[in-house]
Amino acid sequence: MTTHFFGDTAVLTGRSLKHVTRSVDTIITTAIVPIAMMLMFVYVFGGAIRHGSGAYVSYMLPGILLITIASGISYTAFRLFTDMQAGIFERFHSMPIARSGVLWAHVLTSLIANLISLTIVVGVALLMGFRTGAGVGAWLAVAGILILFTLALTWIAVIPGLTANTVSGASAFAYPLMFLPFVSSAFVPTDTMPGPVRWFADHQPVTPIVNTIRDLFGRHPVGAGLWTALAWCVGILVVAYVVAGISYRRRIS
């Protein structure tokens, strides 16, 4: 059964990736919005923002990476919704394949596409002056956090992809997720915010994730923030996975 699942998922992932490679503009579009934000904040607002020492692009890059992921997973919901409307799922279910492999194929496609977009954004940040002395271990830790965060948001994207009534509804859910980094430590320290806003910024998932990635890039001790970031990522992932599974079973039953 395990071999059956992995084999079917690999084949279905290959099918989804072909759709992505035929529309490379999707990946480019996903990267353009965060890059435009990075250019605007660094070259327009950066000189007026108090963020501590170092280049502002290095300070804000972790938040931009999370926005890149939030922007990318909207296409996962779109592709899933399109397959549902086209009857592709019913066709797959008539075949002797692992049913869960259909969802995992979309999730893995999202992960690969987002990793490409993240690489593009980091490349542009390097051209803008981003520098880090982080070693291989720190880079692997950053990559692990971003992959975990991508999986968590992608499983959230699966839910509207299965339950939305319109293609606009399937994609629009990502906008609140893209807004969260703006009310966090992604662009300015939270101690500059008024009380209620600061409380929310300090207790939402983006802030510990951003701070942990920033500390890893800056070779600073991560402390308990790492475990808080991982707890948020794993918690969101587990809840989203369970809800997505329930939605999937209801949709195909």
CSV table of C-alpha atoms in Angstrom, one decimal:
chain,number,residue,atom,x,y,z
A,1,MET,CA,0.0,0.0,0.0
A,2,THR,CA,2.8,2.4,0.9
A,3,THR,CA,4.6,1.7,-2.5
A,4,HIS,CA,1.3,2.1,-4.2
A,5,PHE,CA,0.7,5.5,-2.6
A,6,PHE,CA,4.2,6.9,-3.3
A,7,GLY,CA,4.1,5.6,-6.9
A,8,ASP,CA,0.7,7.1,-7.6
A,9,THR,CA,1.6,10.4,-5.9
A,10,ALA,CA,4.8,10.7,-8.0
A,11,VAL,CA,2.9,10.1,-11.3
A,12,LEU,CA,0.2,12.7,-10.3
A,13,THR,CA,2.8,15.2,-9.1
A,14,GLY,CA,4.5,14.9,-12.5
A,15,ARG,CA,1.2,15.7,-14.2
A,16,SER,CA,0.7,18.8,-12.0
A,17,LEU,CA,4.3,20.0,-12.6
A,18,LYS,CA,3.7,19.8,-16.4
A,19,HIS,CA,0.9,22.2,-16.0
A,20,VAL,CA,3.2,24.5,-14.0
A,21,THR,CA,6.0,24.3,-16.5
A,22,ARG,CA,3.6,25.1,-19.3
A,23,SER,CA,2.6,28.3,-17.5
A,24,VAL,CA,5.9,29.6,-16.1
A,25,ASP,CA,4.3,33.0,-15.8
A,26,THR,CA,2.6,31.6,-12.7
A,27,ILE,CA,5.9,31.3,-10.8
A,28,ILE,CA,7.1,34.6,-12.2
A,29,THR,CA,3.9,36.3,-11.1
A,30,THR,CA,4.2,34.8,-7.6
A,31,ALA,CA,7.7,36.2,-7.3
A,32,ILE,CA,6.9,39.6,-8.8
A,33,VAL,CA,4.6,40.9,-6.1
A,34,PRO,CA,7.1,40.2,-3.2
A,35,ILE,CA,9.9,41.6,-5.2
A,36,ALA,CA,8.0,44.8,-5.9
A,37,MET,CA,7.2,45.1,-2.2
A,38,MET,CA,10.9,44.6,-1.4
A,39,LEU,CA,12.0,47.2,-3.9
A,40,MET,CA,9.4,49.7,-2.6
A,41,PHE,CA,10.1,49.2,1.1
A,42,VAL,CA,13.9,49.2,0.7
A,43,TYR,CA,14.3,52.1,-1.8
A,44,VAL,CA,11.2,54.2,-0.8
A,45,PHE,CA,10.5,53.6,2.9
A,46,GLY,CA,13.7,52.0,4.1
A,47,GLY,CA,15.5,55.2,5.0
A,48,ALA,CA,12.7,56.3,7.3
A,49,ILE,CA,12.1,53.0,9.1
A,50,ARG,CA,13.9,52.4,12.4
A,51,HIS,CA,15.0,48.7,12.4
A,52,GLY,CA,18.3,48.6,14.1
A,53,SER,CA,21.7,48.0,12.5
A,54,GLY,CA,22.5,46.5,9.1
A,55,ALA,CA,20.9,46.8,5.7
A,56,TYR,CA,17.1,47.1,5.7
A,57,VAL,CA,16.8,44.5,3.0
A,58,SER,CA,18.4,41.9,5.4
A,59,TYR,CA,15.9,42.9,8.1
A,60,MET,CA,12.8,42.6,5.9
A,61,LEU,CA,13.7,39.6,3.8
A,62,PRO,CA,12.3,36.9,6.1
A,63,GLY,CA,8.9,38.6,6.0
A,64,ILE,CA,9.1,38.9,2.2
A,65,LEU,CA,9.8,35.2,2.0
A,66,LEU,CA,6.6,34.4,3.9
A,67,ILE,CA,4.6,36.8,1.7
A,68,THR,CA,6.0,34.9,-1.3
A,69,ILE,CA,4.7,31.6,0.1
A,70,ALA,CA,1.3,33.1,0.9
A,71,SER,CA,1.1,34.5,-2.7
A,72,GLY,CA,2.1,31.2,-4.2
A,73,ILE,CA,-0.4,28.9,-2.4
A,74,SER,CA,-3.4,30.8,-3.9
A,75,TYR,CA,-2.5,29.1,-7.2
A,76,THR,CA,-2.7,25.7,-5.4
A,77,ALA,CA,-6.3,26.4,-4.5
A,78,PHE,CA,-7.0,27.6,-8.1
A,79,ARG,CA,-5.5,24.5,-9.7
A,80,LEU,CA,-7.4,22.2,-7.2
A,81,PHE,CA,-10.7,24.0,-7.8
A,82,THR,CA,-10.1,23.8,-11.6
A,83,ASP,CA,-9.5,20.0,-11.4
A,84,MET,CA,-12.6,19.6,-9.3
A,85,GLN,CA,-14.8,21.5,-11.7
A,86,ALA,CA,-13.4,19.7,-14.7
A,87,GLY,CA,-14.2,16.3,-13.3
A,88,ILE,CA,-10.6,15.2,-13.2
A,89,PHE,CA,-11.0,13.9,-9.6
A,90,GLU,CA,-13.9,11.7,-10.6
A,91,ARG,CA,-11.8,10.3,-13.5
A,92,PHE,CA,-8.9,9.5,-11.1
A,93,HIS,CA,-11.2,7.9,-8.6
A,94,SER,CA,-12.5,5.5,-11.2
A,95,MET,CA,-8.9,4.2,-11.5
A,96,PRO,CA,-7.1,1.9,-9.1
A,97,ILE,CA,-5.0,4.6,-7.5
A,98,ALA,CA,-4.5,5.9,-4.0
A,99,ARG,CA,-7.1,8.6,-3.5
A,100,SER,CA,-5.0,10.6,-1.1
A,101,GLY,CA,-2.3,10.8,-3.8
A,102,VAL,CA,-4.5,13.2,-5.7
A,103,LEU,CA,-4.3,15.8,-3.0
A,104,TRP,CA,-0.6,15.2,-2.1
A,105,ALA,CA,0.3,15.7,-5.8
A,106,HIS,CA,-1.1,19.3,-5.6
A,107,VAL,CA,0.6,19.9,-2.3
A,108,LEU,CA,4.0,18.7,-3.6
A,109,THR,CA,3.6,20.8,-6.8
A,110,SER,CA,2.9,23.8,-4.6
A,111,LEU,CA,6.0,23.1,-2.5
A,112,ILE,CA,8.3,22.8,-5.6
A,113,ALA,CA,6.8,25.9,-7.3
A,114,ASN,CA,7.2,27.9,-4.1
A,115,LEU,CA,10.8,26.8,-3.6
A,116,ILE,CA,11.5,28.1,-7.1
A,117,SER,CA,9.8,31.5,-6.3
A,118,LEU,CA,11.7,31.7,-3.0
A,119,THR,CA,15.0,31.2,-4.8
A,120,ILE,CA,14.2,34.0,-7.2
A,121,VAL,CA,13.3,36.3,-4.4
A,122,VAL,CA,16.5,35.5,-2.5
A,123,GLY,CA,18.5,36.1,-5.7
A,124,VAL,CA,17.0,39.6,-6.1
A,125,ALA,CA,17.6,40.3,-2.4
A,126,LEU,CA,21.3,39.5,-2.9
A,127,LEU,CA,21.5,41.9,-5.8
A,128,MET,CA,19.9,44.5,-3.5
A,129,GLY,CA,22.5,44.1,-0.8
A,130,PHE,CA,21.3,41.2,1.3
A,131,ARG,CA,24.3,39.6,3.0
A,132,THR,CA,24.5,36.9,5.6
A,133,GLY,CA,27.3,35.0,7.3
A,134,ALA,CA,25.0,32.1,8.1
A,135,GLY,CA,26.6,28.7,7.7
A,136,VAL,CA,25.2,25.6,6.0
A,137,GLY,CA,23.4,24.5,9.2
A,138,ALA,CA,21.6,27.8,9.5
A,139,TRP,CA,20.6,27.8,5.8
A,140,LEU,CA,19.3,24.3,6.2
A,141,ALA,CA,17.3,25.4,9.3
A,142,VAL,CA,15.9,28.3,7.3
A,143,ALA,CA,15.0,26.0,4.4
A,144,GLY,CA,13.3,23.6,6.9
A,145,ILE,CA,11.2,26.3,8.4
A,146,LEU,CA,10.1,27.7,5.0
A,147,ILE,CA,9.2,24.2,3.8
A,148,LEU,CA,7.2,23.5,6.9
A,149,PHE,CA,5.5,26.8,6.6
A,150,THR,CA,4.8,26.2,2.9
A,151,LEU,CA,3.2,22.8,3.7
A,152,ALA,CA,1.1,24.3,6.4
A,153,LEU,CA,-0.3,27.1,4.2
A,154,THR,CA,-0.7,24.7,1.2
A,155,TRP,CA,-2.9,22.4,3.2
A,156,ILE,CA,-4.9,25.5,4.2
A,157,ALA,CA,-5.2,26.3,0.5
A,158,VAL,CA,-6.6,22.8,-0.2
A,159,ILE,CA,-9.7,23.6,1.9
A,160,PRO,CA,-11.0,26.4,-0.3
A,161,GLY,CA,-9.9,24.6,-3.3
A,162,LEU,CA,-12.3,21.8,-2.4
A,163,THR,CA,-15.1,23.8,-0.9
A,164,ALA,CA,-15.3,27.1,-2.8
A,165,ASN,CA,-18.2,27.8,-5.2
A,166,THR,CA,-16.2,30.1,-7.6
A,167,VAL,CA,-12.7,30.3,-8.8
A,168,SER,CA,-12.4,33.8,-7.2
A,169,GLY,CA,-13.5,32.4,-3.9
A,170,ALA,CA,-10.9,29.6,-4.1
A,171,SER,CA,-8.0,32.1,-4.6
A,172,ALA,CA,-9.1,35.1,-2.5
A,173,PHE,CA,-8.5,33.3,0.8
A,174,ALA,CA,-4.8,34.0,0.4
A,175,TYR,CA,-5.1,37.8,0.8
A,176,PRO,CA,-5.6,37.7,4.6
A,177,LEU,CA,-2.5,35.4,4.9
A,178,MET,CA,-0.5,37.9,2.8
A,179,PHE,CA,-1.6,40.7,5.2
A,180,LEU,CA,-0.4,39.0,8.4
A,181,PRO,CA,3.3,39.9,7.9
A,182,PHE,CA,2.4,43.6,7.8
A,183,VAL,CA,1.1,43.2,11.4
A,184,SER,CA,4.2,41.5,12.7
A,185,SER,CA,7.9,42.1,13.2
A,186,ALA,CA,8.5,41.6,9.5
A,187,PHE,CA,8.9,45.2,8.5
A,188,VAL,CA,9.3,47.1,11.8
A,189,PRO,CA,10.0,46.1,15.5
A,190,THR,CA,6.8,45.4,17.3
A,191,ASP,CA,7.8,47.8,20.1
A,192,THR,CA,7.0,50.7,17.8
A,193,MET,CA,3.3,49.6,17.6
A,194,PRO,CA,0.4,50.8,19.9
A,195,GLY,CA,-0.6,48.4,22.7
A,196,PRO,CA,-3.4,46.2,21.2
A,197,VAL,CA,-1.6,46.0,17.8
A,198,ARG,CA,1.6,45.1,19.4
A,199,TRP,CA,-0.1,42.3,21.5
A,200,PHE,CA,-1.5,40.8,18.3
A,201,ALA,CA,1.8,41.1,16.4
A,202,ASP,CA,3.6,39.4,19.2
A,203,HIS,CA,1.2,36.5,19.5
A,204,GLN,CA,0.5,35.6,15.9
A,205,PRO,CA,2.5,33.0,14.0
A,206,VAL,CA,4.4,35.2,11.6
A,207,THR,CA,6.4,37.1,14.2
A,208,PRO,CA,8.3,34.1,15.8
A,209,ILE,CA,8.9,32.6,12.4
A,210,VAL,CA,10.3,35.9,11.0
A,211,ASN,CA,12.4,36.5,14.1
A,212,THR,CA,13.8,33.0,14.0
A,213,ILE,CA,14.8,33.2,10.3
A,214,ARG,CA,16.3,36.7,10.9
A,215,ASP,CA,18.3,35.4,13.9
A,216,LEU,CA,19.6,32.4,11.7
A,217,PHE,CA,20.6,34.7,8.9
A,218,GLY,CA,22.3,37.1,11.4
A,219,ARG,CA,24.0,34.3,13.3
A,220,HIS,CA,22.3,35.2,16.6
A,221,PRO,CA,21.0,32.8,19.2
A,222,VAL,CA,17.5,31.6,18.3
A,223,GLY,CA,16.5,30.6,21.8
A,224,ALA,CA,12.9,29.6,22.5
A,225,GLY,CA,11.7,31.5,19.4
A,226,LEU,CA,12.7,28.5,17.3
A,227,TRP,CA,10.4,26.2,19.2
A,228,THR,CA,7.5,28.7,19.1
A,229,ALA,CA,7.9,29.0,15.3
A,230,LEU,CA,8.0,25.3,14.8
A,231,ALA,CA,5.0,24.8,17.1
A,232,TRP,CA,3.0,27.3,15.0
A,233,CYS,CA,4.0,25.6,11.8
A,234,VAL,CA,3.3,22.1,13.0
A,235,GLY,CA,0.0,23.1,14.7
A,236,ILE,CA,-1.3,24.9,11.6
A,237,LEU,CA,-0.2,22.0,9.4
A,238,VAL,CA,-1.9,19.3,11.5
A,239,VAL,CA,-5.2,21.3,11.8
A,240,ALA,CA,-5.3,22.2,8.1
A,241,TYR,CA,-4.4,18.6,7.1
A,242,VAL,CA,-7.3,17.2,9.2
A,243,VAL,CA,-9.8,19.7,8.0
A,244,ALA,CA,-8.7,19.2,4.4
A,245,GLY,CA,-9.0,15.5,4.7
A,246,ILE,CA,-12.6,15.8,6.1
A,247,SER,CA,-13.5,18.2,3.3
A,248,TYR,CA,-12.0,15.8,0.7
A,249,ARG,CA,-14.0,12.8,2.0
A,250,ARG,CA,-17.2,14.8,2.0
A,251,ARG,CA,-16.6,16.1,-1.5
A,252,ILE,CA,-15.9,12.7,-3.1
A,253,SER,CA,-18.5,10.7,-1.1
